[in-house]
């Protein structure tokens, strides 16, 4: 029998391909309280009541370009393995399971009626050819099927073939690497629209922020962000 890619124990018939039910159940999904802006989990010392509810110290100091950011779970062993199998081993069946995870744990303040369309973070054309698909686009299409909102792939384009952000160590390197990576091809389709930006992983936020810079220049009504995973904040 096949073995679980996380614990290496032989698998029976489970709910998810390649990962056993026990490991899948260990995915650490986020829950409130979190920062009402960036979605970072809060402890009692990090909370400050405002007109928007509790916000973290970073967002009090400098509010991000997005309206709010939400993630489904922490980027830790089981979910990390699932995303790697999906992205790099091209186990495309996992797109269905990951989309179902998003739907099952979607935050209450993110709903279809809040947005006009979904906008996945694009890959550069060369990277797309090498991989054969865009993981953010696959996740967006999973949401699209449930929400019946269009996932637009003809508006935001990646014009710079950057080094993978995960391979860079410093914030400065990440900023320089992603600078100028995105362009808007149809600004008129963004003006006055409510947009939900979709990506697979949120780490330092440099990729999302670079995309937001060009999106905000086209004057949308709002841009929120939803990611499947996020790294756990340092204590």
Tab-separated table of C-alpha atoms in Angstrom:
chain	number	residue	atom	x	y	z
A	1	UNK	CA	0.000	0.000	0.000
A	2	UNK	CA	0.985	3.609	-0.512
A	3	UNK	CA	2.640	5.363	2.397
A	4	UNK	CA	1.706	8.721	3.854
A	5	UNK	CA	4.147	11.376	2.653
A	6	UNK	CA	4.172	12.940	6.101
A	7	UNK	CA	4.495	10.046	8.567
A	8	UNK	CA	5.555	7.212	6.197
A	9	UNK	CA	2.866	4.883	7.598
A	10	UNK	CA	0.980	2.699	5.081
A	11	UNK	CA	-2.288	4.327	4.106
A	12	UNK	CA	-5.716	2.863	3.704
A	13	UNK	CA	-8.524	4.615	1.885
A	14	UNK	CA	-8.590	8.156	3.248
A	15	UNK	CA	-10.081	11.520	2.474
A	16	UNK	CA	-6.918	12.956	0.904
A	17	UNK	CA	-4.464	11.552	-1.638
A	18	UNK	CA	-0.839	11.016	-0.478
A	19	UNK	CA	-1.502	12.095	3.138
A	20	UNK	CA	-3.202	9.986	5.815
A	21	UNK	CA	-6.262	11.198	7.676
A	22	UNK	CA	-4.384	11.476	10.962
A	23	UNK	CA	-1.719	13.771	9.504
A	24	UNK	CA	-4.291	15.801	7.571
A	25	UNK	CA	-6.157	16.358	10.826
A	26	UNK	CA	-3.028	17.931	12.319
A	27	UNK	CA	-3.185	20.954	10.019
A	28	UNK	CA	-3.201	23.946	12.354
A	29	UNK	CA	-5.982	26.177	11.031
A	30	UNK	CA	-6.086	29.757	12.233
A	31	UNK	CA	-8.759	31.006	14.574
A	32	UNK	CA	-9.635	34.294	16.202
A	33	UNK	CA	-8.482	36.427	17.884
A	34	UNK	CA	-6.346	37.781	15.084
A	35	UNK	CA	-5.421	41.222	13.840
A	36	UNK	CA	-8.431	42.598	11.973
A	37	UNK	CA	-6.107	43.952	9.273
A	38	UNK	CA	-3.271	41.479	8.631
A	39	UNK	CA	-4.823	38.386	10.234
A	40	UNK	CA	-1.844	37.697	12.493
A	41	UNK	CA	-2.958	35.705	15.579
A	42	UNK	CA	-2.987	37.945	18.642
A	43	UNK	CA	-2.256	37.405	22.283
A	44	UNK	CA	-3.698	39.601	25.001
A	45	UNK	CA	-0.709	41.947	24.979
A	46	UNK	CA	-0.928	42.477	21.218
A	47	UNK	CA	-4.517	43.659	21.149
A	48	UNK	CA	-5.707	47.210	20.862
A	49	UNK	CA	-9.367	48.024	20.412
A	50	UNK	CA	-10.032	50.444	17.568
A	51	UNK	CA	-12.858	51.250	15.191
A	52	UNK	CA	-11.787	48.151	13.229
A	53	UNK	CA	-11.441	45.894	16.249
A	54	UNK	CA	-8.197	44.414	17.571
A	55	UNK	CA	-5.126	45.306	15.528
A	56	UNK	CA	-1.501	44.245	15.906
A	57	UNK	CA	1.408	46.546	16.687
A	58	UNK	CA	2.757	46.414	13.119
A	59	UNK	CA	-0.556	47.493	11.575
A	60	UNK	CA	-0.931	50.261	14.169
A	61	UNK	CA	2.484	51.565	13.128
A	62	UNK	CA	2.052	51.240	9.357
A	63	UNK	CA	-1.217	50.108	7.810
A	64	UNK	CA	-0.711	47.721	4.864
A	65	UNK	CA	-1.815	48.466	1.310
A	66	UNK	CA	-4.542	45.799	1.451
A	67	UNK	CA	-7.820	46.162	3.299
A	68	UNK	CA	-7.405	42.880	5.155
A	69	UNK	CA	-5.416	39.681	4.807
A	70	UNK	CA	-6.638	36.263	5.873
A	71	UNK	CA	-4.964	32.848	5.752
A	72	UNK	CA	-6.403	29.406	6.343
A	73	UNK	CA	-3.612	27.649	8.253
A	74	UNK	CA	-0.009	27.838	9.328
A	75	UNK	CA	2.662	26.697	6.866
A	76	UNK	CA	3.783	23.774	8.989
A	77	UNK	CA	4.603	20.081	8.383
A	78	UNK	CA	1.429	18.578	6.898
A	79	UNK	CA	0.318	21.601	4.910
A	80	UNK	CA	3.891	22.330	3.841
A	81	UNK	CA	4.217	18.792	2.479
A	82	UNK	CA	0.848	19.032	0.699
A	83	UNK	CA	1.809	22.319	-0.958
A	84	UNK	CA	5.199	20.939	-2.008
A	85	UNK	CA	3.583	17.832	-3.487
A	86	UNK	CA	1.136	20.059	-5.354
A	87	UNK	CA	3.612	22.670	-6.634
A	88	UNK	CA	6.829	20.782	-7.212
A	89	UNK	CA	5.813	17.120	-7.607
A	90	UNK	CA	2.806	18.166	-9.717
A	91	UNK	CA	0.293	16.110	-7.723
A	92	UNK	CA	-2.558	18.165	-9.146
A	93	UNK	CA	-5.268	16.149	-7.381
A	94	UNK	CA	-4.196	17.971	-4.226
A	95	UNK	CA	-5.589	21.216	-5.665
A	96	UNK	CA	-9.043	19.795	-4.971
A	97	UNK	CA	-8.208	18.882	-1.363
A	98	UNK	CA	-6.515	22.226	-0.690
A	99	UNK	CA	-9.462	24.114	-2.182
A	100	UNK	CA	-11.791	22.110	0.059
A	101	UNK	CA	-9.621	23.028	3.052
A	102	UNK	CA	-10.018	26.698	2.142
A	103	UNK	CA	-13.791	26.371	1.878
A	104	UNK	CA	-14.091	24.452	5.147
A	105	UNK	CA	-12.117	27.026	7.137
A	106	UNK	CA	-12.871	30.260	5.307
A	107	UNK	CA	-12.980	33.166	7.788
A	108	UNK	CA	-16.443	34.548	8.479
A	109	UNK	CA	-15.454	38.026	7.261
A	110	UNK	CA	-14.534	36.813	3.754
A	111	UNK	CA	-17.513	36.052	1.521
A	112	UNK	CA	-18.496	36.062	-2.151
A	113	UNK	CA	-20.762	39.090	-1.768
A	114	UNK	CA	-17.783	41.240	-0.731
A	115	UNK	CA	-15.979	41.027	-4.100
A	116	UNK	CA	-16.408	41.504	-7.826
A	117	UNK	CA	-13.705	39.034	-8.871
A	118	UNK	CA	-10.770	36.894	-7.719
A	119	UNK	CA	-7.231	37.724	-8.792
A	120	UNK	CA	-4.552	35.021	-8.409
A	121	UNK	CA	-0.914	36.101	-8.089
A	122	UNK	CA	0.553	35.280	-11.524
A	123	UNK	CA	3.672	33.361	-12.450
A	124	UNK	CA	6.086	34.590	-15.080
A	125	UNK	CA	5.430	32.955	-18.460
A	126	UNK	CA	8.717	31.039	-18.321
A	127	UNK	CA	8.011	29.668	-14.839
A	128	UNK	CA	4.481	28.782	-15.921
A	129	UNK	CA	5.837	26.777	-18.863
A	130	UNK	CA	8.321	24.959	-16.637
A	131	UNK	CA	5.758	24.059	-13.973
A	132	UNK	CA	2.817	23.610	-16.315
A	133	UNK	CA	0.351	25.456	-14.066
A	134	UNK	CA	0.016	28.316	-11.595
A	135	UNK	CA	-0.773	27.054	-8.091
A	136	UNK	CA	-2.504	30.305	-7.049
A	137	UNK	CA	-4.665	30.134	-10.156
A	138	UNK	CA	-5.703	26.538	-9.371
A	139	UNK	CA	-6.712	27.569	-5.850
A	140	UNK	CA	-8.618	30.571	-7.194
A	141	UNK	CA	-10.519	28.340	-9.615
A	142	UNK	CA	-11.484	26.108	-6.687
A	143	UNK	CA	-13.025	29.118	-4.946
A	144	UNK	CA	-14.562	30.286	-8.221
A	145	UNK	CA	-16.526	27.050	-8.590
A	146	UNK	CA	-18.153	27.530	-5.176
A	147	UNK	CA	-18.583	31.312	-5.154
A	148	UNK	CA	-19.411	31.702	-8.865
A	149	UNK	CA	-17.117	34.715	-9.037
A	150	UNK	CA	-14.713	35.017	-11.988
A	151	UNK	CA	-11.025	34.326	-11.384
A	152	UNK	CA	-9.343	36.825	-13.701
A	153	UNK	CA	-5.961	35.918	-15.170
A	154	UNK	CA	-5.850	38.635	-17.853
A	155	UNK	CA	-5.352	41.697	-15.646
A	156	UNK	CA	-2.290	41.267	-13.417
A	157	UNK	CA	0.782	39.884	-15.206
A	158	UNK	CA	4.278	39.023	-14.042
A	159	UNK	CA	6.809	40.641	-16.353
A	160	UNK	CA	9.972	39.798	-14.402
A	161	UNK	CA	11.175	36.220	-14.006
A	162	UNK	CA	12.258	36.483	-10.388
A	163	UNK	CA	14.297	34.092	-8.276
A	164	UNK	CA	11.970	32.123	-5.944
A	165	UNK	CA	11.474	34.274	-2.847
A	166	UNK	CA	11.843	31.226	-0.590
A	167	UNK	CA	15.484	30.886	-1.687
A	168	UNK	CA	16.407	34.377	-0.474
A	169	UNK	CA	17.406	35.046	3.118
A	170	UNK	CA	17.230	38.782	3.748
A	171	UNK	CA	14.338	41.214	3.434
A	172	UNK	CA	16.502	43.445	1.246
A	173	UNK	CA	17.164	40.596	-1.199
A	174	UNK	CA	13.460	39.795	-1.390
A	175	UNK	CA	12.555	43.434	-2.008
A	176	UNK	CA	15.133	43.847	-4.765
A	177	UNK	CA	14.167	40.528	-6.343
A	178	UNK	CA	10.434	41.288	-6.582
A	179	UNK	CA	10.703	44.988	-7.456
A	180	UNK	CA	9.010	45.763	-10.769
A	181	UNK	CA	7.785	42.181	-11.174
A	182	UNK	CA	4.133	43.017	-11.958
A	183	UNK	CA	2.190	45.080	-14.451
A	184	UNK	CA	-1.481	45.819	-15.022
A	185	UNK	CA	-2.717	45.123	-18.542
A	186	UNK	CA	-6.287	46.415	-18.128
A	187	UNK	CA	-6.448	49.224	-15.533
A	188	UNK	CA	-10.045	50.052	-16.469
A	189	UNK	CA	-11.135	46.603	-15.266
A	190	UNK	CA	-9.762	47.388	-11.783
A	191	UNK	CA	-11.035	50.922	-11.217
A	192	UNK	CA	-13.838	50.898	-8.659
A	193	UNK	CA	-13.780	47.106	-8.236
A	194	UNK	CA	-13.643	45.005	-5.064
A	195	UNK	CA	-10.847	42.464	-5.508
A	196	UNK	CA	-9.757	39.380	-3.568
A	197	UNK	CA	-6.095	38.613	-4.283
A	198	UNK	CA	-5.271	34.888	-4.011
A	199	UNK	CA	-1.897	33.260	-3.266
A	200	UNK	CA	-0.715	29.971	-1.803
A	201	UNK	CA	1.691	31.161	0.936
A	202	UNK	CA	2.182	34.418	2.827
A	203	UNK	CA	5.629	34.767	4.372
A	204	UNK	CA	7.154	38.251	4.558
A	205	UNK	CA	4.538	39.881	2.335
A	206	UNK	CA	6.973	41.268	-0.240
A	207	UNK	CA	5.281	39.560	-3.217
A	208	UNK	CA	1.788	40.604	-2.158
A	209	UNK	CA	2.927	44.185	-1.464
A	210	UNK	CA	4.557	44.516	-4.879
A	211	UNK	CA	1.362	43.334	-6.566
A	212	UNK	CA	-0.682	45.733	-4.425
A	213	UNK	CA	1.427	48.702	-5.502
A	214	UNK	CA	0.438	48.309	-9.145
A	215	UNK	CA	-3.156	47.360	-8.303
A	216	UNK	CA	-3.729	50.386	-6.062
A	217	UNK	CA	-2.447	52.687	-8.815
A	218	UNK	CA	-5.513	51.646	-10.854
A	219	UNK	CA	-7.825	52.850	-8.029
A	220	UNK	CA	-9.878	49.800	-7.015
A	221	UNK	CA	-12.493	50.236	-4.297
A	222	UNK	CA	-10.669	47.663	-2.155
A	223	UNK	CA	-8.162	44.830	-2.409
A	224	UNK	CA	-8.179	42.095	0.225
A	225	UNK	CA	-5.845	39.087	0.311
A	226	UNK	CA	-6.561	35.410	0.963
A	227	UNK	CA	-3.783	32.826	1.191
A	228	UNK	CA	-3.912	29.122	1.853
A	229	UNK	CA	-0.988	29.211	4.288
A	230	UNK	CA	1.133	31.668	6.230
A	231	UNK	CA	4.296	31.294	8.226
A	232	UNK	CA	3.916	31.509	11.977
A	233	UNK	CA	4.971	34.940	13.302
A	234	UNK	CA	8.108	35.043	15.420
A	235	UNK	CA	7.517	35.465	19.113
